[in-house]
Tab-separated table of C-alpha atoms and ligand atoms in Angstrom:
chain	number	residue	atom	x	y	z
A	21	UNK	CA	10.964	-17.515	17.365
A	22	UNK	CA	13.708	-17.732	20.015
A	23	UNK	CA	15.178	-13.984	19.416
A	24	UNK	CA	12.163	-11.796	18.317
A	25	UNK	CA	13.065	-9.529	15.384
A	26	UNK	CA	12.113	-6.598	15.260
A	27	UNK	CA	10.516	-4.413	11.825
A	28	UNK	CA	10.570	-0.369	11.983
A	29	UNK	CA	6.944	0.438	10.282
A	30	UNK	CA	7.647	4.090	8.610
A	31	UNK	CA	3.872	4.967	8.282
A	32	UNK	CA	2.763	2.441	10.497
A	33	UNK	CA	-0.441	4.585	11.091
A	34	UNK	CA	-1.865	4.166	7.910
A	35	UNK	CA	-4.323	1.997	5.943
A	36	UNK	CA	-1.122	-0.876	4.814
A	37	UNK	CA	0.576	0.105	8.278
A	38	UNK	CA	-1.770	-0.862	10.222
A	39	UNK	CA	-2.499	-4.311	8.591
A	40	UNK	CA	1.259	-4.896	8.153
A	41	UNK	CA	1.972	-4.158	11.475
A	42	UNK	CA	-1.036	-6.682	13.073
A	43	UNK	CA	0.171	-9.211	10.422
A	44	UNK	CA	4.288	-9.195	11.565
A	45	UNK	CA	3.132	-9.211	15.207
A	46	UNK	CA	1.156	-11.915	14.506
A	47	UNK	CA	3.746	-13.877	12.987
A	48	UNK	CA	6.375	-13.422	15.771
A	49	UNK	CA	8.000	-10.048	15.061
A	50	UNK	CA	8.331	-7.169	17.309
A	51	UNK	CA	7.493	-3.833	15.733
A	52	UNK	CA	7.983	-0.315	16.144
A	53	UNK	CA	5.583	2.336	14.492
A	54	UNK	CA	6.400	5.468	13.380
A	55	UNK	CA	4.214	8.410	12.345
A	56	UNK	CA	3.534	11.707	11.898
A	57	UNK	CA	-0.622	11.397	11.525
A	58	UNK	CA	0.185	13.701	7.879
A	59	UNK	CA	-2.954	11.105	6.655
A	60	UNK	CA	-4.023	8.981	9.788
A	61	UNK	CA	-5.231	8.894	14.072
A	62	UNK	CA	-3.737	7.938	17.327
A	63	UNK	CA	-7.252	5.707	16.870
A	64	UNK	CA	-5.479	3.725	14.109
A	65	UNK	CA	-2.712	2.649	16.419
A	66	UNK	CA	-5.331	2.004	19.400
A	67	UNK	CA	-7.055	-0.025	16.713
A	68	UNK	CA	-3.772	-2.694	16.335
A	69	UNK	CA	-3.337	-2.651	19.967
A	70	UNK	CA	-7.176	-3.596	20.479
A	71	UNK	CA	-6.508	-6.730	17.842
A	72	UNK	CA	-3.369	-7.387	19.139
A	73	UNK	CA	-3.965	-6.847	22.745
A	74	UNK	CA	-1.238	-5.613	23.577
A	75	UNK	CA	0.824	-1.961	23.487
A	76	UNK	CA	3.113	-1.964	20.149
A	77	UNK	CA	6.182	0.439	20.347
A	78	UNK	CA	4.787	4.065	18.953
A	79	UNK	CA	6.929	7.129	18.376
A	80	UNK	CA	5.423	10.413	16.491
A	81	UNK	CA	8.248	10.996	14.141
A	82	UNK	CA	7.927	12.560	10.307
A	83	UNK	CA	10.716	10.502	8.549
A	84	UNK	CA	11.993	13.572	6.651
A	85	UNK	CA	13.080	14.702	10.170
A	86	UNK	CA	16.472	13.374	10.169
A	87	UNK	CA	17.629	14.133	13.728
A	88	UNK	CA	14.321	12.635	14.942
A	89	UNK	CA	14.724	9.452	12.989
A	90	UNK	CA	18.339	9.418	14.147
A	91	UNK	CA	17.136	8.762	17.523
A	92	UNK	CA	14.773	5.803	16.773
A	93	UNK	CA	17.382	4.118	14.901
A	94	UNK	CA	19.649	5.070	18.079
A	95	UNK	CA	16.971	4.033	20.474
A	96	UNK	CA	15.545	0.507	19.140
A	97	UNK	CA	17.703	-2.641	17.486
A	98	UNK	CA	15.401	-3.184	14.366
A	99	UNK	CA	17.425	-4.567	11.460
A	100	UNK	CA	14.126	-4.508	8.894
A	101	UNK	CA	12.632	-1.637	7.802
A	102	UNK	CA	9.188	-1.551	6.239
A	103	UNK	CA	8.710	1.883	4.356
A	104	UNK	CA	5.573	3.031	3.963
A	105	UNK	CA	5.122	6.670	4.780
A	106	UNK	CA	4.401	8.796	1.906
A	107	UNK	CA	1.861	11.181	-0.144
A	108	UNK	CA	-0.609	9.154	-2.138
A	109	UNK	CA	-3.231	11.650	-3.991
A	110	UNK	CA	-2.347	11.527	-7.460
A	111	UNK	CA	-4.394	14.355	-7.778
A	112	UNK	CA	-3.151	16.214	-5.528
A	113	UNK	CA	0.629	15.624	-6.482
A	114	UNK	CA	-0.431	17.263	-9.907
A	115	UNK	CA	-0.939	20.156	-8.210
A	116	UNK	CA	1.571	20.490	-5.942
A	117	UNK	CA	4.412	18.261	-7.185
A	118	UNK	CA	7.240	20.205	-4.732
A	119	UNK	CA	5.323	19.083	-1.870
A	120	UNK	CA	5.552	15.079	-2.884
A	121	UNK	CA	9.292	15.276	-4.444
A	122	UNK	CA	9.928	17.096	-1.202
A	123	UNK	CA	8.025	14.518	1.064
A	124	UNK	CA	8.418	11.415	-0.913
A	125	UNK	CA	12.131	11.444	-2.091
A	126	UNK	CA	13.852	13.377	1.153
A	127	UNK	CA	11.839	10.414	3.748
A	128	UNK	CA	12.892	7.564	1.694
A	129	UNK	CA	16.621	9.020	1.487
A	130	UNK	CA	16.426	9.534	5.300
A	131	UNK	CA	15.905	6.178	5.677
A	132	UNK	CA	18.124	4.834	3.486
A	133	UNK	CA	20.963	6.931	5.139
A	134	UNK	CA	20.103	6.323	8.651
A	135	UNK	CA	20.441	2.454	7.478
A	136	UNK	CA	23.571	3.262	6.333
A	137	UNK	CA	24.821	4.861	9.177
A	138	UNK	CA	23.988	2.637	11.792
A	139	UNK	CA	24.166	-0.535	9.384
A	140	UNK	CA	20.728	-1.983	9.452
A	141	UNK	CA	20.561	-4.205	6.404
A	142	UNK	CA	16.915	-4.643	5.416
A	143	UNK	CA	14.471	-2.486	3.592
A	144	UNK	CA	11.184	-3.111	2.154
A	145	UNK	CA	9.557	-0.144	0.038
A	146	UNK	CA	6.091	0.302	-0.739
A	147	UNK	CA	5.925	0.508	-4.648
A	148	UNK	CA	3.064	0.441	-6.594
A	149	UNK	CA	1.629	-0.987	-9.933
A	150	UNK	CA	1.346	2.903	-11.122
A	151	UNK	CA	5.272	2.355	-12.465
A	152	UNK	CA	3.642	0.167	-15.418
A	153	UNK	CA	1.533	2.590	-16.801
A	154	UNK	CA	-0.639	1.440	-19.603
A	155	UNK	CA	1.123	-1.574	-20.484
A	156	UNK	CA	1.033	-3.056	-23.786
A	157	UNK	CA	0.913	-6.418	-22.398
A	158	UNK	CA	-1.441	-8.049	-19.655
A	159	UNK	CA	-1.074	-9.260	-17.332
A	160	UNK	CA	1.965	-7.542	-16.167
A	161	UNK	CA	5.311	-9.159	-14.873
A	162	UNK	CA	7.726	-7.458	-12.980
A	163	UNK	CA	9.741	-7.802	-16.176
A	164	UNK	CA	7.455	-5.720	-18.051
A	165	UNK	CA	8.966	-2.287	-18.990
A	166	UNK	CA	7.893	0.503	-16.376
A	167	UNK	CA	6.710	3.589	-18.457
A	168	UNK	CA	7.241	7.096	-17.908
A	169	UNK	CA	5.181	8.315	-14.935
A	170	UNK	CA	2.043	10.276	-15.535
A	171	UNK	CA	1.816	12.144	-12.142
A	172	UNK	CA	4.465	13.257	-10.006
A	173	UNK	CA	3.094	10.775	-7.572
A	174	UNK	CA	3.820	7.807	-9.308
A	175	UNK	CA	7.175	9.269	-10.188
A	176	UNK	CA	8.520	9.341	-6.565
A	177	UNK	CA	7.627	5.803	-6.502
A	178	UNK	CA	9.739	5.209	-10.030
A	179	UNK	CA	12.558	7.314	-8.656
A	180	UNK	CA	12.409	5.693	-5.090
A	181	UNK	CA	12.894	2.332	-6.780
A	182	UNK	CA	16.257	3.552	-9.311
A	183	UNK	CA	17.404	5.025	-5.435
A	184	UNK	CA	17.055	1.589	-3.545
A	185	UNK	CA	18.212	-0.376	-6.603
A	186	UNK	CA	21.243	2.058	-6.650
A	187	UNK	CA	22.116	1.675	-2.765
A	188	UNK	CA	21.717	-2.001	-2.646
A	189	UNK	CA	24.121	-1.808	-5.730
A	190	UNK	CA	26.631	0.325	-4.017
A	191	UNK	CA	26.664	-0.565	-0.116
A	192	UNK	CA	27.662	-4.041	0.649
A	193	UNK	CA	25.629	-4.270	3.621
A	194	UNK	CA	22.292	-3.036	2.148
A	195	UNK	CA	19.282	-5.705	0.722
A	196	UNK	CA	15.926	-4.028	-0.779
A	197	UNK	CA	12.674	-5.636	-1.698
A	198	UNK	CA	10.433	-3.245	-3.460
A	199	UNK	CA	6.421	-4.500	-3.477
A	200	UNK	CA	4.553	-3.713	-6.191
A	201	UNK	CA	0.635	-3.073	-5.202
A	202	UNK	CA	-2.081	-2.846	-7.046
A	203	UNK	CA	-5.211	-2.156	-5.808
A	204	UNK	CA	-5.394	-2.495	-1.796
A	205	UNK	CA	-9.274	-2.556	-0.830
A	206	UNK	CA	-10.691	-3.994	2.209
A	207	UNK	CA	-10.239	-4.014	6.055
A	208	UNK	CA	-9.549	-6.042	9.126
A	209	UNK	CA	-12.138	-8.453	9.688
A	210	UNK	CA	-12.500	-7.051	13.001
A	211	UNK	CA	-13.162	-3.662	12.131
A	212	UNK	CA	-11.077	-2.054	13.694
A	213	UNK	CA	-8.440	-0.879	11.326
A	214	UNK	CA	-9.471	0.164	7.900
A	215	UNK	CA	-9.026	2.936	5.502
A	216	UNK	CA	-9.335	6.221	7.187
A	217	UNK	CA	-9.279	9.409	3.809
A	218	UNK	CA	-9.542	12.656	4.709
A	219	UNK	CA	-11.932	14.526	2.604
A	220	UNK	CA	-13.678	13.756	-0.809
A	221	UNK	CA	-12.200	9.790	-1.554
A	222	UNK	CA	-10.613	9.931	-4.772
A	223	UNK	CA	-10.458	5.680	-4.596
A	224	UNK	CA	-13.270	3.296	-5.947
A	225	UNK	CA	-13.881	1.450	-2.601
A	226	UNK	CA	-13.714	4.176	-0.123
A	227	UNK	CA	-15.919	6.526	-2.958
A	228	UNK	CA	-18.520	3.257	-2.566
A	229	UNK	CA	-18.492	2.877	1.006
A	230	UNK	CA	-18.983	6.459	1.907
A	231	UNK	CA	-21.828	6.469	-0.937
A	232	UNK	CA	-23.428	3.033	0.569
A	233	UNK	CA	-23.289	5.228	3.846
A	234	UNK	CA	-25.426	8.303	2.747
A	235	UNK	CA	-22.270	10.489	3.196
A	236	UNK	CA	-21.991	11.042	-0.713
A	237	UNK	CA	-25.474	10.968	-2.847
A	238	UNK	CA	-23.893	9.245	-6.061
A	239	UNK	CA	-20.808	7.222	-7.158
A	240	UNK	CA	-19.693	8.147	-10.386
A	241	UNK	CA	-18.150	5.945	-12.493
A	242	UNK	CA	-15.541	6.967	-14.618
A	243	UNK	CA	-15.905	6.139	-18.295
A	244	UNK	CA	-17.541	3.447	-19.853
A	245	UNK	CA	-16.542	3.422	-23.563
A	246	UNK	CA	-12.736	1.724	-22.548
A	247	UNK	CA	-11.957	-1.266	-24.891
A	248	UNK	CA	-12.775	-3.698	-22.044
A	249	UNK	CA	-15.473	-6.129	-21.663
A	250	UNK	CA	-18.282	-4.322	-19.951
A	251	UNK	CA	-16.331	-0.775	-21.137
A	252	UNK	CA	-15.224	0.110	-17.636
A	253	UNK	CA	-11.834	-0.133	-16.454
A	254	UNK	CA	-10.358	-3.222	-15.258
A	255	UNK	CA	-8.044	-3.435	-11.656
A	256	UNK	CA	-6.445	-6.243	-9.835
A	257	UNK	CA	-8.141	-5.351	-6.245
A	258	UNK	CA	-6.112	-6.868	-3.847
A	259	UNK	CA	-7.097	-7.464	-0.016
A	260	UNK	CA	-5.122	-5.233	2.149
A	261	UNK	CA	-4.906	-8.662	4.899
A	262	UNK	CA	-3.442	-10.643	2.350
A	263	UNK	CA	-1.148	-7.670	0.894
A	264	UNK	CA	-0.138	-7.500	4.997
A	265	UNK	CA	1.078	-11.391	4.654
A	266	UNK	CA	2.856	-10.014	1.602
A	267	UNK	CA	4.656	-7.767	4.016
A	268	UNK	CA	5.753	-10.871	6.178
A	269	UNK	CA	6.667	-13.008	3.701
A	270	UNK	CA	8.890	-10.579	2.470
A	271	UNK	CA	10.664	-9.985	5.651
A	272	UNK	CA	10.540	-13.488	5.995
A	273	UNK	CA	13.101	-13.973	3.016
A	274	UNK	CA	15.037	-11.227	4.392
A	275	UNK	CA	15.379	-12.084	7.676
A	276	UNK	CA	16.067	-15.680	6.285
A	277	UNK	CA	18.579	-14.419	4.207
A	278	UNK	CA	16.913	-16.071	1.429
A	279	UNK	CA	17.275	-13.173	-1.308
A	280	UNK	CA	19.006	-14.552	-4.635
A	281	UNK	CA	19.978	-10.602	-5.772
A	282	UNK	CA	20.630	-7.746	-3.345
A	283	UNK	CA	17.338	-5.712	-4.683
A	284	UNK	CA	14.225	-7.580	-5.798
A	285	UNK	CA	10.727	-6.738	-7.033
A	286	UNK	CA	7.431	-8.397	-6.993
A	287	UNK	CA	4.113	-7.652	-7.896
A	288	UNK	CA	1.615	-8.106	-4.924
A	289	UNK	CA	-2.263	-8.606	-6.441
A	290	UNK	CA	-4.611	-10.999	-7.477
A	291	UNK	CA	-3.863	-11.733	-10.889
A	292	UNK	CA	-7.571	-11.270	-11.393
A	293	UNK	CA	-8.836	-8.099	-13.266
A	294	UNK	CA	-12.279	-6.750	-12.326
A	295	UNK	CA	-14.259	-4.021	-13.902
A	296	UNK	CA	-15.862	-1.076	-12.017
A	297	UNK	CA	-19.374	-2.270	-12.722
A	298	UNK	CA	-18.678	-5.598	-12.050
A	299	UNK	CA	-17.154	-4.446	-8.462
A	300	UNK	CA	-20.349	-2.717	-7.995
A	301	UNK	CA	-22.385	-5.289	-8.440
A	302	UNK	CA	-20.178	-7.699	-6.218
A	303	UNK	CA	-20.405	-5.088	-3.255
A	304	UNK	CA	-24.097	-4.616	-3.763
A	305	UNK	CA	-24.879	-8.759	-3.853
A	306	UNK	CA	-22.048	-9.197	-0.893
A	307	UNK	CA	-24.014	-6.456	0.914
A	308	UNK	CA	-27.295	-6.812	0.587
A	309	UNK	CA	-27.523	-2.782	-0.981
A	310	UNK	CA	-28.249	-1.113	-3.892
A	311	UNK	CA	-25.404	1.816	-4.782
A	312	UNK	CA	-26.780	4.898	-6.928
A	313	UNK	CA	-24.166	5.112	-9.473
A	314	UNK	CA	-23.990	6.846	-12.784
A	315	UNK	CA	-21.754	6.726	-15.877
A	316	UNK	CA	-19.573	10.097	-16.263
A	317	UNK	CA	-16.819	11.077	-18.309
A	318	UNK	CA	-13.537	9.308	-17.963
A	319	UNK	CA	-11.097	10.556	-15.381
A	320	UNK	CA	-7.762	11.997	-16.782
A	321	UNK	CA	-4.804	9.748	-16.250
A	322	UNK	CA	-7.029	6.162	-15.715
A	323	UNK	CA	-5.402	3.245	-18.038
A	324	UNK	CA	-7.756	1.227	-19.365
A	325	UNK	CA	-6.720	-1.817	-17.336
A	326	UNK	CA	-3.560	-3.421	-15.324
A	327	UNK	CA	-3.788	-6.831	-13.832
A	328	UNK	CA	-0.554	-8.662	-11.883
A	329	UNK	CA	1.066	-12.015	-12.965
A	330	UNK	CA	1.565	-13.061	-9.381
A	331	UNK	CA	3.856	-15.751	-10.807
A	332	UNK	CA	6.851	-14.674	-8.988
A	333	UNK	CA	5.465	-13.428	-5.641
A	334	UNK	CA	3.641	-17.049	-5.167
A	335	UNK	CA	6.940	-18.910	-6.337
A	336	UNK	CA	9.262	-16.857	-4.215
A	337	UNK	CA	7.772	-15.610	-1.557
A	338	UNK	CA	5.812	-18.432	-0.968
A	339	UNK	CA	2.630	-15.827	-0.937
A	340	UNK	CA	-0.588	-16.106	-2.367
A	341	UNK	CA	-3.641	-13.882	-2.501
A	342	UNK	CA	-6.338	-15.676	-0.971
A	343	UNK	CA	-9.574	-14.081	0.497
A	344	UNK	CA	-12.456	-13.916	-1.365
A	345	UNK	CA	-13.353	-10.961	-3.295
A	346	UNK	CA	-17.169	-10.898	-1.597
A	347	UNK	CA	-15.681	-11.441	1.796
A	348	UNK	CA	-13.457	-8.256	1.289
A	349	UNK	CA	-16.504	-6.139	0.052
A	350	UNK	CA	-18.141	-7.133	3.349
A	351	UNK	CA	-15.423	-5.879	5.328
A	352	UNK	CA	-15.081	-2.756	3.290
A	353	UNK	CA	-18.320	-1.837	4.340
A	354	UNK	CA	-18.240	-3.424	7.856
A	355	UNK	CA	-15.063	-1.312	8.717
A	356	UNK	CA	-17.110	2.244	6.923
A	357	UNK	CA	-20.005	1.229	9.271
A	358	UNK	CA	-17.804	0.913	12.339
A	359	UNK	CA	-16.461	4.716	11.647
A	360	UNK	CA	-19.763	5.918	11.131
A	361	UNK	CA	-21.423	4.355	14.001
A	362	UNK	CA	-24.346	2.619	11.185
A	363	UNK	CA	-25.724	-0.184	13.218
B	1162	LIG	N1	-13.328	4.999	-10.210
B	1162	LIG	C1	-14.615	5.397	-10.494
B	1162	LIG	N2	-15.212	6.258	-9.645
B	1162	LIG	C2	-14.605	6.747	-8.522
B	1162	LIG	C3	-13.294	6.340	-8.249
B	1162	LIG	C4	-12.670	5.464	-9.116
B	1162	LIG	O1	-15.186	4.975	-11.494
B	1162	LIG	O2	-15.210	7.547	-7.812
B	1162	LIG	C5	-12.670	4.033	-11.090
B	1162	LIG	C6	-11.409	4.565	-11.741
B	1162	LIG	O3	-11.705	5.245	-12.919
B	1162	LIG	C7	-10.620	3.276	-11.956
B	1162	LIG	C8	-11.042	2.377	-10.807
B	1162	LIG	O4	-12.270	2.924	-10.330
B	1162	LIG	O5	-11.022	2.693	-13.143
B	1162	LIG	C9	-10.054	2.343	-9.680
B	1162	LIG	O6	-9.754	3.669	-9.293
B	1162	LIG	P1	-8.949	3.998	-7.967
B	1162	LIG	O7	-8.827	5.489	-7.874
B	1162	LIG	O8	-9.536	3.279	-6.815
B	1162	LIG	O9	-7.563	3.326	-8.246
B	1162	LIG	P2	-6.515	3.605	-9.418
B	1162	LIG	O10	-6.385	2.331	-10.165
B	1162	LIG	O11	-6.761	4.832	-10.159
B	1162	LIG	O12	-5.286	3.932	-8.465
B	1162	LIG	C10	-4.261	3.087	-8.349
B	1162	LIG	C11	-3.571	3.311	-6.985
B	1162	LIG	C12	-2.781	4.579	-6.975
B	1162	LIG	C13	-1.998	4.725	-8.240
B	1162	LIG	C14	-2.892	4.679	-9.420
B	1162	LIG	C15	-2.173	4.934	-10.711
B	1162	LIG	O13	-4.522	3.357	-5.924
B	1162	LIG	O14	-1.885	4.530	-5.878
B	1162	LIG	O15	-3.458	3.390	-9.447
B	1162	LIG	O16	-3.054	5.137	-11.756
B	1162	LIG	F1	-1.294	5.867	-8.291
């Protein structure tokens, strides 16, 4: 690339930051990380330098801090933004929904002003594949009707969307690509970026990892009288590496000036559903472990299964999902050894 472009990573710090960031380096961007550690480390930046091997721009900014994101849109010559800093405990956002309106809605709004305002056209936001809901159809396209949110969580990410689609809509100089993940699993193959949760994991993988480790006794599994084939439910777990590339390609197209419509969507997954036990067993064969699991009640607010039709994203984007499931188990539980210091 003759005249390096450079991507503002909102949440750059994080478990898709971090890959997203080592993947746009990687493919000739500059980038410029921003964070507030809300959810991550200083170690997670360290951690894409190390890979890199080299310094990446860093400024400790909390994107609902307009005058402080004023001065990083004042200060570097980005015209991509990749948005990814945000709440993520659905849980959590049941219980205190103020607290992700408040963070969720005001940061994305930020940005989407301070775009305005100094007329940076690009922005890619990090949906996810909670807007479908319990579809009635499956696999799901990004055609298929979103349904009313079940957690305030996964309504910031429904509202979010209307707000981009609305802005691109409205100001001529504005072009959005929402992604739609499912579910991210997996590290760097080098171990030294991964998912870092604070606390009691309320994800499968992490849940696994941290059981595999001795940290927690028992993985429960939630439910196993679903109308699926084993009973359990059934994800489209997608390799947070390839959901990076994702990242690119869809910068790529923007940068490119490739988009057909001002705001698109895609689904980013797999198109393959697996089951929870079925999961198990793959990280216990890819492993070499046994996991002590047992069946429990099912968890409030878990549809029985969503898989992506990756139709679009492969066609358009020119993106495919391609690591292997057992290779992503393994570096699930390479990167929870590296944090743990397991030999
Ligand atoms: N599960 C267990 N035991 C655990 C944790 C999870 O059996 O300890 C099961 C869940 O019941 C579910 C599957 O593993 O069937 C995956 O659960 P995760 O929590 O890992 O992921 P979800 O599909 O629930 O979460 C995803 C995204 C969220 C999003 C949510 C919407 O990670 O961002 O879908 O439902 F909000």
């Amino acid at each position: 690339m003759a005249n390096k472009e450079t991507v503002l990573v909102s949440g750059g710090a994080g478990y898709i930051g971090t890959h997203t960031a080592v993947a746009l380096v990687e493919a000739g961007y500059d980038v410029v990380i921003i964070d507030n550690f809300s959810n991550s480390e200083p170690s997670a930046v360290e951690g894409v330098e190390k890979i890199l091997g080299r310094k990446v721009a860093f400024e400790k900014v909390d994107t609902c801090d307009k005058d402080a994101l004023r001065k990083v849109f004042e200060k570097y010559p980005f015209n991509t933004v990749i948005h990814f800093a945000a709440y993520k405990a659905v849980g959590e956002s049941m219980a205190e929904p103020l607290k992700y309106y408040q963070n969720n809605l005001v940061s994305f709004m930020n940005i989407v002003e301070m775009m305005k305002e100094f007329n940076r056209p690009n922005i890619l936001f990090s949906s996810s594949a909670t807007v479908y809901g319990d579809a009635e159809k499956l696999p799901v396209t990004e055609t298929t009707p979103r349904q009313p949110a079940t957690s305030p969580y996964g309504n910031t990410k429904q509202i979010a969307e209307d707000i981009l689609r609305d802005c691109c809509r409205a100001y001529e100089g504005l072009y959005g690509i929402a992604l739609r993940y499912f579910n991210p699993i997996g590290a760097h193959p080098s171990a030294l970026i991964g998912e870092l949760p604070r606390g009691v994991p309320n994800n499968l993988i992490p849940f696994v990892t941290q059981t595999a480790a001795g940290i927690r006794p028992m993985l429960s599994v939630f439910g196993s009288d679903y109308n699926t084939p084993d009973g359990t439910c059934l994800r489209d777990y997608i390799d947070v590496v390839d959901l990076a590339k994702a990242h690119v390609a869809a910068v790529n197209r923007m940068t490119g000036h490739k988009m057909e419509q001002k705001y698109e969507i895609f689904n980013v997954g797999t198109g393959t559903p697996l089951s929870v036990l079925e999961l198990i067993t793959r990280f216990e064969t890819a492993n070499d472990l046994k996991l002590p699991y047992k069946i429990v009640d099912r968890r409030p607010g878990d549809v029985p299964a969503v898989w992506a039709d990756t139709a679009l994203a492969n066609e358009v984007l020119g993106w495919k999902a391609e690591r292997d499931i057992d290779d992503t188990l393994r570096a699930s539980w390479a990167w929870e050894k590296h944090v743990r210091g397991i030999k």
